[in-house]
Each structure stands twice: as C-alpha cells, then as structure tokens.
XYZ file of C-alpha atoms in Angstrom:
325
model
C -14.133 -30.020 -23.463
C -13.342 -26.330 -22.993
C -10.535 -25.263 -20.700
C -11.439 -23.695 -17.317
C -10.446 -20.144 -18.307
C -11.557 -20.177 -21.952
C -13.028 -16.812 -22.898
C -11.448 -14.960 -19.955
C -8.900 -12.175 -20.265
C -6.352 -12.088 -17.444
C -3.761 -9.318 -17.038
C -0.680 -10.567 -15.180
C 1.121 -7.766 -13.340
C 4.831 -8.537 -13.083
C 8.202 -6.839 -12.730
C 7.531 -3.419 -11.297
C 9.973 -0.933 -9.745
C 10.780 -2.656 -6.420
C 13.989 -4.330 -5.284
C 12.206 -7.648 -5.875
C 11.639 -6.983 -9.577
C 13.665 -9.956 -10.830
C 11.753 -12.413 -8.637
C 8.453 -10.926 -9.766
C 9.395 -11.354 -13.421
C 9.884 -15.078 -12.811
C 6.708 -15.448 -10.727
C 4.737 -13.574 -13.384
C 6.135 -15.628 -16.226
C 5.287 -18.920 -14.513
C 1.753 -17.780 -13.656
C 1.107 -16.327 -17.131
C 2.200 -19.586 -18.746
C -0.127 -21.528 -16.436
C -3.050 -19.192 -17.217
C -2.503 -19.754 -20.925
C -2.484 -23.518 -20.386
C -5.812 -23.040 -18.577
C -7.237 -21.368 -21.678
C -7.112 -17.688 -20.712
C -6.186 -14.822 -22.951
C -3.195 -13.398 -21.076
C -1.740 -9.888 -21.183
C 1.659 -9.646 -19.517
C 1.990 -6.183 -17.966
C 5.383 -5.002 -16.689
C 3.783 -2.717 -14.132
C 5.131 0.827 -14.193
C 3.624 4.063 -12.883
C 1.315 4.121 -15.921
C -0.322 0.834 -14.918
C -3.759 2.469 -14.531
C -3.729 3.758 -18.120
C -2.441 0.422 -19.440
C -5.153 -1.549 -17.669
C -7.848 0.932 -18.683
C -6.921 0.229 -22.305
C -6.606 -3.543 -21.885
C -9.903 -3.913 -19.964
C -9.055 -7.344 -18.478
C -11.663 -9.440 -16.676
C -9.274 -9.937 -13.753
C -5.710 -9.043 -12.698
C -3.302 -11.670 -11.445
C -0.983 -9.630 -9.245
C 2.441 -11.296 -9.381
C 4.298 -8.211 -8.118
C 6.510 -8.494 -5.036
C 7.708 -5.852 -2.616
C 7.150 -2.115 -2.361
C 4.333 -0.552 -4.427
C 3.058 -3.846 -5.856
C 2.497 -5.613 -2.544
C 1.980 -2.787 -0.050
C -1.514 -1.583 -0.980
C -0.570 0.943 -3.672
C -1.376 -1.159 -6.733
C -4.319 -2.655 -4.869
C -5.741 0.858 -4.488
C -5.331 1.468 -8.222
C -7.175 -1.765 -9.004
C -9.964 -0.868 -6.570
C -10.343 2.496 -8.297
C -10.465 0.805 -11.717
C -12.951 -1.750 -10.327
C -10.896 -4.624 -11.744
C -11.017 -7.862 -9.695
C -7.544 -8.834 -8.509
C -5.797 -11.692 -6.752
C -4.359 -11.835 -3.239
C -4.983 -9.377 -0.408
C -6.809 -6.060 -0.418
C -5.487 -2.578 0.336
C -5.440 -2.671 4.141
C -4.078 -6.206 4.601
C -1.373 -5.573 1.988
C -0.278 -2.302 3.613
C -0.343 -3.767 7.127
C 1.616 -6.905 6.275
C 4.307 -4.932 4.446
C 4.915 -2.646 7.438
C 6.667 -5.019 9.837
C 6.255 -2.814 12.926
C 2.519 -2.269 12.464
C 1.951 -5.902 11.513
C 3.727 -7.065 14.670
C 1.510 -4.821 16.807
C -1.649 -6.230 15.234
C -0.399 -9.819 15.444
C 0.658 -9.487 19.086
C -2.758 -8.050 19.966
C -4.359 -11.080 18.301
C -2.312 -13.494 20.398
C 0.312 -14.408 17.791
C 3.806 -14.843 19.256
C 6.182 -12.400 17.554
C 9.806 -11.364 18.261
C 10.551 -8.412 20.527
C 12.591 -5.410 19.432
C 11.319 -2.418 17.522
C 12.053 0.376 15.076
C 15.242 2.415 15.400
C 16.865 5.186 13.393
C 19.445 3.626 11.083
C 22.211 5.981 12.259
C 21.613 4.966 15.887
C 21.740 1.315 14.831
C 25.095 1.836 13.085
C 26.541 3.808 16.034
C 25.936 1.266 18.816
C 24.215 -1.980 19.719
C 20.648 -0.797 20.349
C 19.837 -4.205 21.864
C 22.136 -6.939 23.134
C 23.543 -9.250 20.433
C 22.630 -11.580 18.893
C 20.023 -9.639 16.920
C 18.681 -9.139 13.408
C 18.548 -5.836 11.502
C 16.185 -5.522 8.543
C 14.228 -2.915 6.595
C 10.739 -2.255 7.916
C 9.091 -2.654 4.513
C 11.008 -5.004 2.237
C 10.732 -8.688 1.419
C 12.869 -11.521 0.049
C 15.407 -10.968 2.861
C 16.681 -7.832 1.092
C 18.876 -5.717 3.394
C 18.873 -8.204 6.294
C 21.879 -8.539 8.638
C 22.486 -10.870 11.572
C 24.655 -9.460 14.364
C 26.113 -12.412 16.221
C 26.903 -12.716 19.901
C 30.258 -11.122 20.651
C 30.147 -8.837 17.600
C 32.235 -5.718 18.205
C 30.361 -3.390 15.885
C 26.833 -3.121 14.490
C 26.274 -3.329 10.705
C 27.558 -0.244 8.909
C 25.684 -1.102 5.705
C 22.573 0.639 7.070
C 24.310 4.038 6.756
C 26.031 3.373 3.434
C 25.113 5.651 0.499
C 23.643 2.598 -1.220
C 21.028 2.079 1.543
C 17.602 2.802 0.049
C 15.301 1.098 2.539
C 14.172 3.985 4.737
C 15.426 5.913 7.749
C 14.067 3.479 10.323
C 15.039 -0.195 10.533
C 13.590 -3.089 12.475
C 15.875 -4.603 15.103
C 14.766 -7.905 16.655
C 16.377 -10.434 18.988
C 17.821 -13.325 16.998
C 15.950 -16.584 17.561
C 18.237 -19.586 17.090
C 16.905 -22.739 15.527
C 14.958 -23.660 12.420
C 13.491 -21.564 9.614
C 9.889 -22.587 8.890
C 7.281 -21.498 6.362
C 3.545 -22.164 6.243
C 1.312 -21.490 3.271
C -2.266 -20.490 4.092
C -4.904 -21.022 1.413
C -8.432 -19.735 1.957
C -7.694 -19.327 5.676
C -6.440 -22.896 6.159
C -2.782 -23.838 6.672
C -1.362 -26.130 3.998
C 1.690 -27.723 5.629
C 5.001 -26.722 7.231
C 8.266 -26.464 5.307
C 11.624 -26.626 7.055
C 14.184 -24.534 5.192
C 17.834 -25.531 5.359
C 19.846 -22.709 3.726
C 23.162 -23.481 2.074
C 24.261 -19.893 2.761
C 24.861 -18.271 6.164
C 21.113 -17.717 6.553
C 17.964 -17.769 4.447
C 18.921 -14.721 2.382
C 17.994 -13.684 -1.168
C 20.433 -16.135 -2.756
C 19.185 -18.997 -0.587
C 15.604 -18.194 -1.521
C 15.974 -17.836 -5.274
C 19.300 -19.309 -6.342
C 19.294 -22.815 -7.781
C 20.266 -25.124 -4.924
C 20.408 -22.191 -2.509
C 18.414 -24.042 0.132
C 16.909 -27.415 0.873
C 13.171 -27.582 1.575
C 11.943 -30.405 3.804
C 8.175 -30.987 3.541
C 6.777 -31.623 6.070
C 9.244 -30.136 8.542
C 11.207 -32.519 10.772
C 9.744 -31.184 14.013
C 7.404 -32.734 16.609
C 3.682 -33.016 15.719
C 2.717 -30.434 18.338
C 5.197 -27.969 16.794
C 3.706 -28.624 13.337
C 0.246 -27.838 14.692
C 1.490 -24.710 16.474
C 3.151 -23.377 13.311
C -0.037 -23.960 11.334
C -2.245 -22.381 14.008
C -0.050 -19.268 14.347
C -0.052 -18.837 10.559
C -3.842 -19.140 10.324
C -4.225 -16.655 13.192
C -1.855 -14.204 11.494
C -3.652 -14.530 8.133
C -6.966 -13.752 9.843
C -5.656 -10.967 12.114
C -4.254 -8.974 9.180
C -7.430 -9.473 7.153
C -5.713 -11.493 4.445
C -7.434 -13.419 1.676
C -6.425 -15.866 -1.026
C -2.982 -17.410 -0.486
C -0.359 -16.095 1.950
C 2.866 -17.467 3.411
C 4.012 -17.004 6.992
C 7.688 -17.200 7.943
C 8.539 -18.485 11.417
C 11.535 -19.390 13.591
C 11.467 -22.421 15.871
C 13.960 -22.855 18.699
C 13.743 -26.637 18.973
C 15.896 -26.757 22.122
C 13.809 -24.329 24.185
C 10.545 -25.031 22.314
C 10.030 -21.366 21.356
C 8.236 -20.463 18.142
C 7.779 -16.935 16.784
C 6.096 -15.694 13.624
C 8.353 -13.265 11.766
C 6.091 -11.964 9.007
C 3.263 -12.678 6.589
C 3.892 -12.487 2.834
C 0.685 -11.479 1.078
C 1.934 -12.292 -2.441
C 4.152 -15.350 -2.044
C 6.637 -16.221 -4.757
C 5.465 -18.454 -7.596
C 8.913 -19.296 -8.978
C 10.311 -22.828 -9.524
C 12.022 -22.626 -6.094
C 9.086 -21.033 -4.246
C 7.553 -22.542 -1.121
C 3.794 -22.191 -1.676
C 3.666 -24.117 -4.998
C 5.845 -26.777 -3.362
C 3.459 -27.076 -0.409
C 0.454 -27.248 -2.731
C 2.148 -30.015 -4.736
C 2.772 -31.955 -1.519
C -0.997 -31.943 -1.010
C -1.752 -33.057 -4.540
C -2.518 -29.588 -5.956
C -0.537 -28.952 -9.150
C 0.821 -25.543 -10.141
C -1.889 -24.911 -12.743
C -4.611 -25.870 -10.255
C -3.110 -23.473 -7.704
C -3.054 -20.617 -10.224
C -6.642 -21.432 -11.211
C -7.781 -21.363 -7.587
C -6.074 -18.006 -6.936
C -7.692 -16.545 -10.066
C -11.106 -18.002 -9.236
C -10.833 -16.602 -5.731
C -10.428 -13.096 -7.160
C -13.484 -13.584 -9.370
C -15.604 -14.960 -6.540
C -14.941 -11.878 -4.382
C -15.783 -9.525 -7.239
C -19.307 -10.851 -7.591
C -18.442 -12.279 -10.999
C -19.113 -15.767 -9.710
C -17.224 -18.952 -10.318
C -15.222 -19.261 -13.512
C -15.598 -22.980 -13.759
C -17.994 -25.534 -12.424
C -15.955 -28.500 -13.624
C -13.911 -30.817 -11.405
C -10.984 -28.389 -11.781
C -12.881 -25.630 -10.002
C -11.965 -24.324 -6.568
C -13.906 -26.869 -4.562
C -11.664 -29.567 -5.956
C -8.287 -27.950 -5.418
C -8.395 -26.538 -1.899
C -6.095 -28.467 0.427
C-alpha cells in the first residue's frame, strides 16, 4: 500500500529571520520528518530573502509554512507564495497580516462580538515615562509572538518597564498596553473552523513567557482545562468566532485569559501558524482527540492542496475526512 503523500514534493519553510527563528526550526524539523514518514519528497528550506528564487528552482507541489513571527507569519511570505502560485498551508495574506497586528486584530474581533481586553497602542517612550493606564497592566509588542518582549506591570509598581526604551528593543515604536486580567491562561486550537478542546496552561515561570512555552518542563498543560463546562464552551465559541472574523483557514490557536472568580473571559490573540514542537499546544490537543502528529500534518497539507484546486491527496482512511476532530 502506498503512503498518503507518495509522489508529492513538499517544501517545508522553516527558520527565517524573525525573533522566533529557533522555535520555527524545531517546528519545521518535526513537520518535515512527519511528511517524510507520510511518503513525501521533502525539501527543507531555511527561508531567507531569496525564498522566491529558491522555490522557483525547487518547484514544489505545495509549501508547508512552518515559519513563526514577523515576515513568515504576517502576510509577507504568503504574498510571495501567491505570486509564485504555489499552494501553501495555514492562512492567506489578509488573515495573516491582520492576526499579526494586535491592534487591528482587536478592532476586527471586537466588531465581530469577540470579547477582547481594553487598552491600546502607545509610543514606547511614553510607556517608559509614566503609567499610561492604571496598573496592573501588560506591555507587549504589537506584532510579535511567542511572548517575546512581554512585561507585566503589577499593582503598586513604582515605575513602568524601561526595557521598551533600551537600545536592544527592536519591536517597533508603538507597543500594546492592556489591562492585566488575573486568572487562568487558556488555549484553544481551531481546525477547519471547529474548536478542538481547551488547554489550561500552568506556567512554572512568573507567567507564560518564552521559556514557559518552549523550555522542557516550562509549563504544565491540562487537557481539558479544569474550568466549568459553560466556560469550556465559551472559550471554544470565542475561538471559533475569532478564527472566522479574521478570515483564517486551516489550523489556528487562540490564546485567552479566564478570570474564574469574576467569570470574565477575554481572547488575547489568534496565532495563524501555531507551533508544532514537542511542547506545542495544537499537536497536544489533536492527540487528545485521537489525531496523531502525522495525521495532523497530513490534514494541514491536504487542506492546502484542496484550496489550490489540486484536489485531495489521498482518498484512503488517512485522508482529511478521517482526521478532523
């Protein structure tokens, strides 16, 4: 029996120039290995500014976009792939650009009825000079992921974070400042428009920062989350609404905060290219629903093909109809 992707050439885009390069290298490696197990011919492409020329030479049937962060996840690479007319995984140009820009995404989500935090964009020098909103609050770049450059200013703090005006700050002149929502960190994977389940994240660090996300043992994931059934349903509904409002496709992951004392839930952001590392949330949620890592990678790849007009890759029991949650 032939493997589902036998005879198909898949280029895996990984690495790239963003601050999330190291995570992308791991995601890309895991996905490339899975694609090879599925029978595909795989080209691993460390995506630099010459990615268009590289792909034009490789002529893959489809691109598996395992890039994270700026340039790879914000619509730029998606535009290159559209120009090359190469089918690709995950969201298109507009949804990718919208989701990466936290301020614009929040405006769209709020208009669609999704509960989001207040706050707004402020010049980083103003943020360093004074409390632009009452503590406690969160300061973060407007267009980064993986909790890069995020600071929590606690109640009673004398000074705002000075890191935003340090010479090492490379995340733009404007930063997002939002009221801090106490409570639980939640994540919901959305696959083909339908929520998978809800993960409760218990960080071992001060908050769910980069180390908690990607370090071995950095956080504990509880699947499903230990919250009331109505809160589970609300988290799933908000995530599905957000996925649809931004025009997303394929697999996304929404991050939420749930104040379990006051029963307040807000959606923080939508990740259009969720991590696919050994500690990542979406593969863990898929596994909880009986969908193995290779099946998940196959579905994501098939989804890209189906949208391109190339049709289904496989019609066997391992095809998409069998793996959706």
